[in-house]
């Protein structure tokens, strides 16, 4: 069977986001309630062989880039061994990881030897007390150490900063200032209601426009960069700064037009869009003993149902958006 994953809008799918676990060592306020999100029994999680096989089959259908996320990928035992396994897949051009950075210092050297190109490190503040308030864990020093080690490594470093109304918006300009001497990309993400509870009451909505205006006020000028096709962020640079910054309109969803992404959650739920409530459980299908051709046929069929954008996906849900991002894989 020779075919590529193309949806009904002619979009070629080349990017898989795979959640390797639903567990996490932190309890970020925007992601889950204080007591944590509900986690499933271990045997309900995809195992590494299953993840490897799904990725392999998808790569034969045109996926050439994988982002490993979670939950926190590094809380899953033997995650580095899984990375080494994935590295054997010669159809993958890029493996990237999103992490909270609290557990990875000792692994950076091993990661550098692999096909991993870039690490997205979540960091929403440079203040230790505020970090503890946001994540409900006092591990700022460990995460900052990871930041420094990654900066000195050969890996591309992106910082993910969730813009939280009334909590960290006074640090936007400070984070852009980090790019003056550091070759990093800071990405400001609009907060979404994927927090295990649902839409919060907030006084001020911090959307793309407001984030950009606030940053522009902090500098003499800000230049727009040309965004790569299917980029999730709109990207900018302060003239003469070494690094760049981007804004991810995750909630206002103005980036859906040339989406090239699919997701598989830690329990094997296939998602055509971040905002859908799951299309098909590939774990159950896989565990029936199906062939690679059966899997390909399934993927080629469900991709045709990819919605035009996140608003369409949300409209078709059975329930309101309120699941934790840790169960979806951000
Ligand atoms: N634990 C890892 C981490 O925090 O980087 C990976 C998983 S986390 C769910 C992936 C990304 O989603 C993180 O950058 C996190 O900040 C972001 N995220 C989580 N909840 C979010 C929300 N409600 N709105 C916007 N971004 C969110
Ligand atoms: Fe954990 Fe990442 Fe969610 Fe924070 S954002 S609770 S680190 S999964």
PDB file of N, CA, C and O in Angstrom, residues 234-308:
ATOM      1  N   UNK A 234       3.445  32.713  15.151  1.00  0.00           N
ATOM      2  CA  UNK A 234       3.790  33.871  14.316  1.00  0.00           C
ATOM      3  C   UNK A 234       5.061  34.432  14.951  1.00  0.00           C
ATOM      4  O   UNK A 234       5.084  34.704  16.162  1.00  0.00           O
ATOM      5  N   UNK A 235       6.095  34.628  14.116  1.00  0.00           N
ATOM      6  CA  UNK A 235       7.415  34.868  14.701  1.00  0.00           C
ATOM      7  C   UNK A 235       7.971  36.268  14.462  1.00  0.00           C
ATOM      8  O   UNK A 235       7.700  36.885  13.437  1.00  0.00           O
ATOM      9  N   UNK A 236       8.780  36.742  15.418  1.00  0.00           N
ATOM     10  CA  UNK A 236       9.294  38.108  15.416  1.00  0.00           C
ATOM     11  C   UNK A 236      10.720  38.129  15.960  1.00  0.00           C
ATOM     12  O   UNK A 236      11.171  37.180  16.593  1.00  0.00           O
ATOM     13  N   UNK A 237      11.354  39.293  15.723  1.00  0.00           N
ATOM     14  CA  UNK A 237      12.679  39.512  16.322  1.00  0.00           C
ATOM     15  C   UNK A 237      12.796  40.989  16.685  1.00  0.00           C
ATOM     16  O   UNK A 237      12.281  41.850  15.959  1.00  0.00           O
ATOM     17  N   UNK A 238      13.450  41.253  17.783  1.00  0.00           N
ATOM     18  CA  UNK A 238      13.819  42.634  18.072  1.00  0.00           C
ATOM     19  C   UNK A 238      15.121  42.858  17.298  1.00  0.00           C
ATOM     20  O   UNK A 238      16.046  42.038  17.409  1.00  0.00           O
ATOM     21  N   UNK A 239      15.195  43.899  16.462  1.00  0.00           N
ATOM     22  CA  UNK A 239      16.379  44.076  15.609  1.00  0.00           C
ATOM     23  C   UNK A 239      17.686  43.949  16.412  1.00  0.00           C
ATOM     24  O   UNK A 239      17.777  44.483  17.522  1.00  0.00           O
ATOM     25  N   UNK A 240      18.620  43.215  15.829  1.00  0.00           N
ATOM     26  CA  UNK A 240      19.942  42.958  16.404  1.00  0.00           C
ATOM     27  C   UNK A 240      19.964  41.992  17.593  1.00  0.00           C
ATOM     28  O   UNK A 240      21.023  41.739  18.141  1.00  0.00           O
ATOM     29  N   UNK A 241      18.823  41.489  17.988  1.00  0.00           N
ATOM     30  CA  UNK A 241      18.823  40.472  19.052  1.00  0.00           C
ATOM     31  C   UNK A 241      19.208  39.132  18.424  1.00  0.00           C
ATOM     32  O   UNK A 241      18.890  38.854  17.267  1.00  0.00           O
ATOM     33  N   UNK A 242      19.910  38.312  19.220  1.00  0.00           N
ATOM     34  CA  UNK A 242      20.389  37.020  18.726  1.00  0.00           C
ATOM     35  C   UNK A 242      19.249  36.020  18.491  1.00  0.00           C
ATOM     36  O   UNK A 242      19.229  35.283  17.525  1.00  0.00           O
ATOM     37  N   UNK A 243      18.296  36.005  19.405  1.00  0.00           N
ATOM     38  CA  UNK A 243      17.197  35.040  19.326  1.00  0.00           C
ATOM     39  C   UNK A 243      15.926  35.674  18.794  1.00  0.00           C
ATOM     40  O   UNK A 243      15.912  36.839  18.360  1.00  0.00           O
ATOM     41  N   UNK A 244      14.859  34.889  18.803  1.00  0.00           N
ATOM     42  CA  UNK A 244      13.574  35.361  18.251  1.00  0.00           C
ATOM     43  C   UNK A 244      12.465  35.093  19.271  1.00  0.00           C
ATOM     44  O   UNK A 244      12.681  34.408  20.273  1.00  0.00           O
ATOM     45  N   UNK A 245      11.290  35.629  18.981  1.00  0.00           N
ATOM     46  CA  UNK A 245      10.137  35.227  19.795  1.00  0.00           C
ATOM     47  C   UNK A 245       8.942  34.984  18.885  1.00  0.00           C
ATOM     48  O   UNK A 245       8.892  35.464  17.747  1.00  0.00           O
ATOM     49  N   UNK A 246       8.009  34.203  19.399  1.00  0.00           N
ATOM     50  CA  UNK A 246       6.817  33.877  18.614  1.00  0.00           C
ATOM     51  C   UNK A 246       5.594  33.903  19.507  1.00  0.00           C
ATOM     52  O   UNK A 246       5.712  33.817  20.737  1.00  0.00           O
ATOM     53  N   UNK A 247       4.448  34.054  18.879  1.00  0.00           N
ATOM     54  CA  UNK A 247       3.201  33.996  19.634  1.00  0.00           C
ATOM     55  C   UNK A 247       2.373  32.865  19.034  1.00  0.00           C
ATOM     56  O   UNK A 247       2.237  32.776  17.801  1.00  0.00           O
ATOM     57  N   UNK A 248       1.871  31.990  19.890  1.00  0.00           N
ATOM     58  CA  UNK A 248       1.078  30.849  19.424  1.00  0.00           C
ATOM     59  C   UNK A 248      -0.391  31.124  19.720  1.00  0.00           C
ATOM     60  O   UNK A 248      -0.801  31.108  20.884  1.00  0.00           O
ATOM     61  N   UNK A 249      -1.179  31.398  18.661  1.00  0.00           N
ATOM     62  CA  UNK A 249      -2.599  31.714  18.889  1.00  0.00           C
ATOM     63  C   UNK A 249      -3.417  30.439  19.129  1.00  0.00           C
ATOM     64  O   UNK A 249      -4.350  30.137  18.391  1.00  0.00           O
ATOM     65  N   UNK A 250      -3.032  29.738  20.176  1.00  0.00           N
ATOM     66  CA  UNK A 250      -3.591  28.407  20.417  1.00  0.00           C
ATOM     67  C   UNK A 250      -5.095  28.446  20.622  1.00  0.00           C
ATOM     68  O   UNK A 250      -5.806  27.523  20.222  1.00  0.00           O
ATOM     69  N   UNK A 251      -5.580  29.528  21.247  1.00  0.00           N
ATOM     70  CA  UNK A 251      -7.008  29.581  21.560  1.00  0.00           C
ATOM     71  C   UNK A 251      -7.802  30.339  20.500  1.00  0.00           C
ATOM     72  O   UNK A 251      -8.918  29.961  20.167  1.00  0.00           O
ATOM     73  N   UNK A 252      -7.199  31.396  19.927  1.00  0.00           N
ATOM     74  CA  UNK A 252      -7.918  32.135  18.876  1.00  0.00           C
ATOM     75  C   UNK A 252      -7.789  31.432  17.513  1.00  0.00           C
ATOM     76  O   UNK A 252      -8.482  31.764  16.559  1.00  0.00           O
ATOM     77  N   UNK A 253      -6.902  30.475  17.447  1.00  0.00           N
ATOM     78  CA  UNK A 253      -6.853  29.513  16.336  1.00  0.00           C
ATOM     79  C   UNK A 253      -6.808  30.131  14.939  1.00  0.00           C
ATOM     80  O   UNK A 253      -7.605  29.776  14.067  1.00  0.00           O
ATOM     81  N   UNK A 254      -5.869  31.035  14.729  1.00  0.00           N
ATOM     82  CA  UNK A 254      -5.735  31.629  13.395  1.00  0.00           C
ATOM     83  C   UNK A 254      -4.661  30.902  12.580  1.00  0.00           C
ATOM     84  O   UNK A 254      -4.271  31.364  11.512  1.00  0.00           O
ATOM     85  N   UNK A 255      -4.177  29.787  13.113  1.00  0.00           N
ATOM     86  CA  UNK A 255      -3.083  29.065  12.446  1.00  0.00           C
ATOM     87  C   UNK A 255      -3.546  27.735  11.864  1.00  0.00           C
ATOM     88  O   UNK A 255      -2.735  26.934  11.444  1.00  0.00           O
ATOM     89  N   UNK A 256      -4.859  27.492  11.875  1.00  0.00           N
ATOM     90  CA  UNK A 256      -5.342  26.156  11.497  1.00  0.00           C
ATOM     91  C   UNK A 256      -5.251  25.898   9.993  1.00  0.00           C
ATOM     92  O   UNK A 256      -5.203  24.737   9.568  1.00  0.00           O
ATOM     93  N   UNK A 257      -5.255  26.964   9.187  1.00  0.00           N
ATOM     94  CA  UNK A 257      -5.368  26.839   7.727  1.00  0.00           C
ATOM     95  C   UNK A 257      -4.423  25.827   7.114  1.00  0.00           C
ATOM     96  O   UNK A 257      -4.835  25.021   6.280  1.00  0.00           O
ATOM     97  N   UNK A 258      -3.141  25.866   7.505  1.00  0.00           N
ATOM     98  CA  UNK A 258      -2.235  24.876   6.893  1.00  0.00           C
ATOM     99  C   UNK A 258      -1.695  23.899   7.942  1.00  0.00           C
ATOM    100  O   UNK A 258      -0.532  23.532   7.941  1.00  0.00           O
ATOM    101  N   UNK A 259      -2.612  23.449   8.794  1.00  0.00           N
ATOM    102  CA  UNK A 259      -2.241  22.476   9.833  1.00  0.00           C
ATOM    103  C   UNK A 259      -1.732  21.184   9.192  1.00  0.00           C
ATOM    104  O   UNK A 259      -2.340  20.657   8.271  1.00  0.00           O
ATOM    105  N   UNK A 260      -0.606  20.695   9.706  1.00  0.00           N
ATOM    106  CA  UNK A 260      -0.048  19.430   9.199  1.00  0.00           C
ATOM    107  C   UNK A 260       0.069  18.400  10.322  1.00  0.00           C
ATOM    108  O   UNK A 260       0.838  17.471  10.235  1.00  0.00           O
ATOM    109  N   UNK A 261      -0.698  18.619  11.419  1.00  0.00           N
ATOM    110  CA  UNK A 261      -0.468  17.847  12.639  1.00  0.00           C
ATOM    111  C   UNK A 261      -1.585  16.845  12.962  1.00  0.00           C
ATOM    112  O   UNK A 261      -2.758  17.099  12.710  1.00  0.00           O
ATOM    113  N   UNK A 262      -1.165  15.736  13.562  1.00  0.00           N
ATOM    114  CA  UNK A 262      -2.098  14.804  14.201  1.00  0.00           C
ATOM    115  C   UNK A 262      -1.526  14.479  15.570  1.00  0.00           C
ATOM    116  O   UNK A 262      -0.336  14.718  15.820  1.00  0.00           O
ATOM    117  N   UNK A 263      -2.372  13.916  16.430  1.00  0.00           N
ATOM    118  CA  UNK A 263      -1.914  13.564  17.780  1.00  0.00           C
ATOM    119  C   UNK A 263      -2.324  12.153  18.136  1.00  0.00           C
ATOM    120  O   UNK A 263      -3.373  11.682  17.697  1.00  0.00           O
ATOM    121  N   UNK A 264      -1.511  11.520  18.943  1.00  0.00           N
ATOM    122  CA  UNK A 264      -1.920  10.266  19.581  1.00  0.00           C
ATOM    123  C   UNK A 264      -1.673  10.442  21.076  1.00  0.00           C
ATOM    124  O   UNK A 264      -0.573  10.813  21.505  1.00  0.00           O
ATOM    125  N   UNK A 265      -2.732  10.221  21.850  1.00  0.00           N
ATOM    126  CA  UNK A 265      -2.606  10.425  23.302  1.00  0.00           C
ATOM    127  C   UNK A 265      -1.916   9.211  23.919  1.00  0.00           C
ATOM    128  O   UNK A 265      -1.725   8.177  23.267  1.00  0.00           O
ATOM    129  N   UNK A 266      -1.620   9.324  25.213  1.00  0.00           N
ATOM    130  CA  UNK A 266      -0.905   8.248  25.899  1.00  0.00           C
ATOM    131  C   UNK A 266      -1.718   6.954  25.944  1.00  0.00           C
ATOM    132  O   UNK A 266      -1.167   5.866  26.060  1.00  0.00           O
ATOM    133  N   UNK A 267      -3.040   7.061  25.829  1.00  0.00           N
ATOM    134  CA  UNK A 267      -3.871   5.848  25.824  1.00  0.00           C
ATOM    135  C   UNK A 267      -4.200   5.408  24.399  1.00  0.00           C
ATOM    136  O   UNK A 267      -5.055   4.553  24.193  1.00  0.00           O
ATOM    137  N   UNK A 268      -3.549   6.033  23.427  1.00  0.00           N
ATOM    138  CA  UNK A 268      -3.720   5.585  22.046  1.00  0.00           C
ATOM    139  C   UNK A 268      -4.912   6.191  21.324  1.00  0.00           C
ATOM    140  O   UNK A 268      -5.337   5.684  20.291  1.00  0.00           O
ATOM    141  N   UNK A 269      -5.464   7.278  21.860  1.00  0.00           N
ATOM    142  CA  UNK A 269      -6.563   7.939  21.161  1.00  0.00           C
ATOM    143  C   UNK A 269      -5.987   8.794  20.032  1.00  0.00           C
ATOM    144  O   UNK A 269      -5.112   9.629  20.265  1.00  0.00           O
ATOM    145  N   UNK A 270      -6.463   8.563  18.829  1.00  0.00           N
ATOM    146  CA  UNK A 270      -6.008   9.347  17.675  1.00  0.00           C
ATOM    147  C   UNK A 270      -6.832  10.625  17.624  1.00  0.00           C
ATOM    148  O   UNK A 270      -8.051  10.596  17.713  1.00  0.00           O
ATOM    149  N   UNK A 271      -6.140  11.763  17.491  1.00  0.00           N
ATOM    150  CA  UNK A 271      -6.830  13.052  17.411  1.00  0.00           C
ATOM    151  C   UNK A 271      -6.428  13.762  16.124  1.00  0.00           C
ATOM    152  O   UNK A 271      -5.250  13.923  15.850  1.00  0.00           O
ATOM    153  N   UNK A 272      -7.414  14.195  15.379  1.00  0.00           N
ATOM    154  CA  UNK A 272      -7.157  14.965  14.159  1.00  0.00           C
ATOM    155  C   UNK A 272      -6.877  16.416  14.488  1.00  0.00           C
ATOM    156  O   UNK A 272      -6.329  17.157  13.670  1.00  0.00           O
ATOM    157  N   UNK A 273      -7.306  16.849  15.683  1.00  0.00           N
ATOM    158  CA  UNK A 273      -7.165  18.256  16.072  1.00  0.00           C
ATOM    159  C   UNK A 273      -7.086  18.311  17.592  1.00  0.00           C
ATOM    160  O   UNK A 273      -7.725  17.509  18.285  1.00  0.00           O
ATOM    161  N   UNK A 274      -6.337  19.278  18.093  1.00  0.00           N
ATOM    162  CA  UNK A 274      -6.229  19.466  19.539  1.00  0.00           C
ATOM    163  C   UNK A 274      -7.608  19.610  20.179  1.00  0.00           C
ATOM    164  O   UNK A 274      -7.848  19.180  21.295  1.00  0.00           O
ATOM    165  N   UNK A 275      -8.540  20.236  19.446  1.00  0.00           N
ATOM    166  CA  UNK A 275      -9.850  20.560  20.017  1.00  0.00           C
ATOM    167  C   UNK A 275     -10.905  19.472  19.807  1.00  0.00           C
ATOM    168  O   UNK A 275     -12.027  19.627  20.267  1.00  0.00           O
ATOM    169  N   UNK A 276     -10.567  18.378  19.088  1.00  0.00           N
ATOM    170  CA  UNK A 276     -11.594  17.322  18.974  1.00  0.00           C
ATOM    171  C   UNK A 276     -11.532  16.453  20.225  1.00  0.00           C
ATOM    172  O   UNK A 276     -10.605  16.544  21.023  1.00  0.00           O
ATOM    173  N   UNK A 277     -12.561  15.600  20.412  1.00  0.00           N
ATOM    174  CA  UNK A 277     -12.535  14.787  21.632  1.00  0.00           C
ATOM    175  C   UNK A 277     -12.123  13.339  21.354  1.00  0.00           C
ATOM    176  O   UNK A 277     -12.501  12.426  22.077  1.00  0.00           O
ATOM    177  N   UNK A 278     -11.307  13.183  20.317  1.00  0.00           N
ATOM    178  CA  UNK A 278     -10.753  11.862  20.027  1.00  0.00           C
ATOM    179  C   UNK A 278     -11.540  11.189  18.916  1.00  0.00           C
ATOM    180  O   UNK A 278     -12.770  11.159  18.947  1.00  0.00           O
ATOM    181  N   UNK A 279     -10.826  10.654  17.941  1.00  0.00           N
ATOM    182  CA  UNK A 279     -11.492  10.116  16.755  1.00  0.00           C
ATOM    183  C   UNK A 279     -11.587   8.597  16.811  1.00  0.00           C
ATOM    184  O   UNK A 279     -12.602   8.007  16.467  1.00  0.00           O
ATOM    185  N   UNK A 280     -10.532   7.981  17.297  1.00  0.00           N
ATOM    186  CA  UNK A 280     -10.484   6.517  17.225  1.00  0.00           C
ATOM    187  C   UNK A 280      -9.395   6.014  18.171  1.00  0.00           C
ATOM    188  O   UNK A 280      -8.315   6.581  18.218  1.00  0.00           O
ATOM    189  N   UNK A 281      -9.677   4.920  18.906  1.00  0.00           N
ATOM    190  CA  UNK A 281      -8.623   4.393  19.773  1.00  0.00           C
ATOM    191  C   UNK A 281      -7.762   3.367  19.025  1.00  0.00           C
ATOM    192  O   UNK A 281      -8.165   2.219  18.835  1.00  0.00           O
ATOM    193  N   UNK A 282      -6.581   3.804  18.621  1.00  0.00           N
ATOM    194  CA  UNK A 282      -5.706   2.914  17.836  1.00  0.00           C
ATOM    195  C   UNK A 282      -5.061   1.836  18.706  1.00  0.00           C
ATOM    196  O   UNK A 282      -4.681   0.784  18.202  1.00  0.00           O
ATOM    197  N   UNK A 283      -4.977   2.084  20.016  1.00  0.00           N
ATOM    198  CA  UNK A 283      -4.418   1.057  20.920  1.00  0.00           C
ATOM    199  C   UNK A 283      -5.291  -0.201  20.881  1.00  0.00           C
ATOM    200  O   UNK A 283      -4.781  -1.316  20.684  1.00  0.00           O
ATOM    201  N   UNK A 284      -6.603  -0.029  21.002  1.00  0.00           N
ATOM    202  CA  UNK A 284      -7.505  -1.187  21.004  1.00  0.00           C
ATOM    203  C   UNK A 284      -7.445  -1.921  19.658  1.00  0.00           C
ATOM    204  O   UNK A 284      -7.453  -3.149  19.609  1.00  0.00           O
ATOM    205  N   UNK A 285      -7.361  -1.145  18.597  1.00  0.00           N
ATOM    206  CA  UNK A 285      -7.282  -1.714  17.241  1.00  0.00           C
ATOM    207  C   UNK A 285      -5.993  -2.535  17.101  1.00  0.00           C
ATOM    208  O   UNK A 285      -6.001  -3.688  16.680  1.00  0.00           O
ATOM    209  N   UNK A 286      -4.901  -1.929  17.540  1.00  0.00           N
ATOM    210  CA  UNK A 286      -3.577  -2.568  17.477  1.00  0.00           C
ATOM    211  C   UNK A 286      -3.564  -3.873  18.273  1.00  0.00           C
ATOM    212  O   UNK A 286      -3.027  -4.888  17.826  1.00  0.00           O
ATOM    213  N   UNK A 287      -4.188  -3.836  19.443  1.00  0.00           N
ATOM    214  CA  UNK A 287      -4.154  -5.006  20.341  1.00  0.00           C
ATOM    215  C   UNK A 287      -5.050  -6.153  19.852  1.00  0.00           C
ATOM    216  O   UNK A 287      -5.050  -7.224  20.430  1.00  0.00           O
ATOM    217  N   UNK A 288      -5.792  -5.908  18.764  1.00  0.00           N
ATOM    218  CA  UNK A 288      -6.570  -7.016  18.164  1.00  0.00           C
ATOM    219  C   UNK A 288      -5.684  -7.856  17.262  1.00  0.00           C
ATOM    220  O   UNK A 288      -6.125  -8.823  16.680  1.00  0.00           O
ATOM    221  N   UNK A 289      -4.423  -7.387  17.066  1.00  0.00           N
ATOM    222  CA  UNK A 289      -3.501  -8.162  16.219  1.00  0.00           C
ATOM    223  C   UNK A 289      -3.565  -7.793  14.750  1.00  0.00           C
ATOM    224  O   UNK A 289      -3.307  -8.628  13.889  1.00  0.00           O
ATOM    225  N   UNK A 290      -3.899  -6.550  14.451  1.00  0.00           N
ATOM    226  CA  UNK A 290      -4.043  -6.129  13.058  1.00  0.00           C
ATOM    227  C   UNK A 290      -2.677  -6.003  12.349  1.00  0.00           C
ATOM    228  O   UNK A 290      -1.641  -5.902  13.014  1.00  0.00           O
ATOM    229  N   UNK A 291      -2.707  -5.989  11.032  1.00  0.00           N
ATOM    230  CA  UNK A 291      -1.470  -5.875  10.239  1.00  0.00           C
ATOM    231  C   UNK A 291      -1.127  -4.395  10.017  1.00  0.00           C
ATOM    232  O   UNK A 291      -1.974  -3.510  10.221  1.00  0.00           O
ATOM    233  N   UNK A 292       0.081  -4.135   9.538  1.00  0.00           N
ATOM    234  CA  UNK A 292       0.473  -2.753   9.217  1.00  0.00           C
ATOM    235  C   UNK A 292      -0.427  -2.175   8.128  1.00  0.00           C
ATOM    236  O   UNK A 292      -0.773  -0.996   8.151  1.00  0.00           O
ATOM    237  N   UNK A 293      -0.818  -3.035   7.173  1.00  0.00           N
ATOM    238  CA  UNK A 293      -1.711  -2.552   6.108  1.00  0.00           C
ATOM    239  C   UNK A 293      -3.076  -2.146   6.673  1.00  0.00           C
ATOM    240  O   UNK A 293      -3.663  -1.156   6.237  1.00  0.00           O
ATOM    241  N   UNK A 294      -3.550  -2.904   7.660  1.00  0.00           N
ATOM    242  CA  UNK A 294      -4.835  -2.535   8.301  1.00  0.00           C
ATOM    243  C   UNK A 294      -4.700  -1.162   8.970  1.00  0.00           C
ATOM    244  O   UNK A 294      -5.590  -0.324   8.890  1.00  0.00           O
ATOM    245  N   UNK A 295      -3.547  -0.972   9.618  1.00  0.00           N
ATOM    246  CA  UNK A 295      -3.321   0.311  10.304  1.00  0.00           C
ATOM    247  C   UNK A 295      -3.279   1.455   9.293  1.00  0.00           C
ATOM    248  O   UNK A 295      -3.856   2.518   9.506  1.00  0.00           O
ATOM    249  N   UNK A 296      -2.586   1.197   8.192  1.00  0.00           N
ATOM    250  CA  UNK A 296      -2.478   2.253   7.167  1.00  0.00           C
ATOM    251  C   UNK A 296      -3.848   2.604   6.624  1.00  0.00           C
ATOM    252  O   UNK A 296      -4.191   3.782   6.472  1.00  0.00           O
ATOM    253  N   UNK A 297      -4.619   1.581   6.356  1.00  0.00           N
ATOM    254  CA  UNK A 297      -5.965   1.811   5.820  1.00  0.00           C
ATOM    255  C   UNK A 297      -6.777   2.661   6.808  1.00  0.00           C
ATOM    256  O   UNK A 297      -7.482   3.587   6.420  1.00  0.00           O
ATOM    257  N   UNK A 298      -6.637   2.324   8.088  1.00  0.00           N
ATOM    258  CA  UNK A 298      -7.363   3.077   9.123  1.00  0.00           C
ATOM    259  C   UNK A 298      -6.929   4.549   9.119  1.00  0.00           C
ATOM    260  O   UNK A 298      -7.758   5.461   9.073  1.00  0.00           O
ATOM    261  N   UNK A 299      -5.615   4.785   9.148  1.00  0.00           N
ATOM    262  CA  UNK A 299      -5.114   6.170   9.197  1.00  0.00           C
ATOM    263  C   UNK A 299      -5.554   6.960   7.954  1.00  0.00           C
ATOM    264  O   UNK A 299      -5.955   8.112   8.053  1.00  0.00           O
ATOM    265  N   UNK A 300      -5.460   6.302   6.778  1.00  0.00           N
ATOM    266  CA  UNK A 300      -5.839   7.004   5.542  1.00  0.00           C
ATOM    267  C   UNK A 300      -7.318   7.369   5.555  1.00  0.00           C
ATOM    268  O   UNK A 300      -7.719   8.395   5.014  1.00  0.00           O
ATOM    269  N   UNK A 301      -8.102   6.552   6.233  1.00  0.00           N
ATOM    270  CA  UNK A 301      -9.529   6.843   6.274  1.00  0.00           C
ATOM    271  C   UNK A 301      -9.839   7.936   7.315  1.00  0.00           C
ATOM    272  O   UNK A 301     -10.575   8.880   7.029  1.00  0.00           O
ATOM    273  N   UNK A 302      -9.252   7.838   8.514  1.00  0.00           N
ATOM    274  CA  UNK A 302      -9.646   8.830   9.535  1.00  0.00           C
ATOM    275  C   UNK A 302      -9.076  10.231   9.251  1.00  0.00           C
ATOM    276  O   UNK A 302      -9.640  11.221   9.682  1.00  0.00           O
ATOM    277  N   UNK A 303      -8.022  10.282   8.472  1.00  0.00           N
ATOM    278  CA  UNK A 303      -7.467  11.605   8.164  1.00  0.00           C
ATOM    279  C   UNK A 303      -8.423  12.422   7.285  1.00  0.00           C
ATOM    280  O   UNK A 303      -8.420  13.648   7.314  1.00  0.00           O
ATOM    281  N   UNK A 304      -9.266  11.717   6.534  1.00  0.00           N
ATOM    282  CA  UNK A 304     -10.211  12.438   5.666  1.00  0.00           C
ATOM    283  C   UNK A 304     -11.266  13.165   6.510  1.00  0.00           C
ATOM    284  O   UNK A 304     -11.995  14.001   6.020  1.00  0.00           O
ATOM    285  N   UNK A 305     -11.338  12.815   7.804  1.00  0.00           N
ATOM    286  CA  UNK A 305     -12.327  13.471   8.673  1.00  0.00           C
ATOM    287  C   UNK A 305     -11.700  14.640   9.444  1.00  0.00           C
ATOM    288  O   UNK A 305     -12.335  15.219  10.319  1.00  0.00           O
ATOM    289  N   UNK A 306     -10.458  14.972   9.128  1.00  0.00           N
ATOM    290  CA  UNK A 306      -9.812  16.090   9.850  1.00  0.00           C
ATOM    291  C   UNK A 306     -10.635  17.365   9.623  1.00  0.00           C
ATOM    292  O   UNK A 306     -10.897  17.736   8.480  1.00  0.00           O
ATOM    293  N   UNK A 307     -11.047  18.028  10.709  1.00  0.00           N
ATOM    294  CA  UNK A 307     -11.870  19.236  10.534  1.00  0.00           C
ATOM    295  C   UNK A 307     -11.038  20.386   9.994  1.00  0.00           C
ATOM    296  O   UNK A 307      -9.814  20.413  10.132  1.00  0.00           O
ATOM    297  N   UNK A 308     -11.758  21.352   9.392  1.00  0.00           N
ATOM    298  CA  UNK A 308     -11.092  22.481   8.768  1.00  0.00           C
ATOM    299  C   UNK A 308     -10.250  23.257   9.783  1.00  0.00           C
ATOM    300  O   UNK A 308      -9.140  23.702   9.502  1.00  0.00           O
TER     301      UNK A 308
END
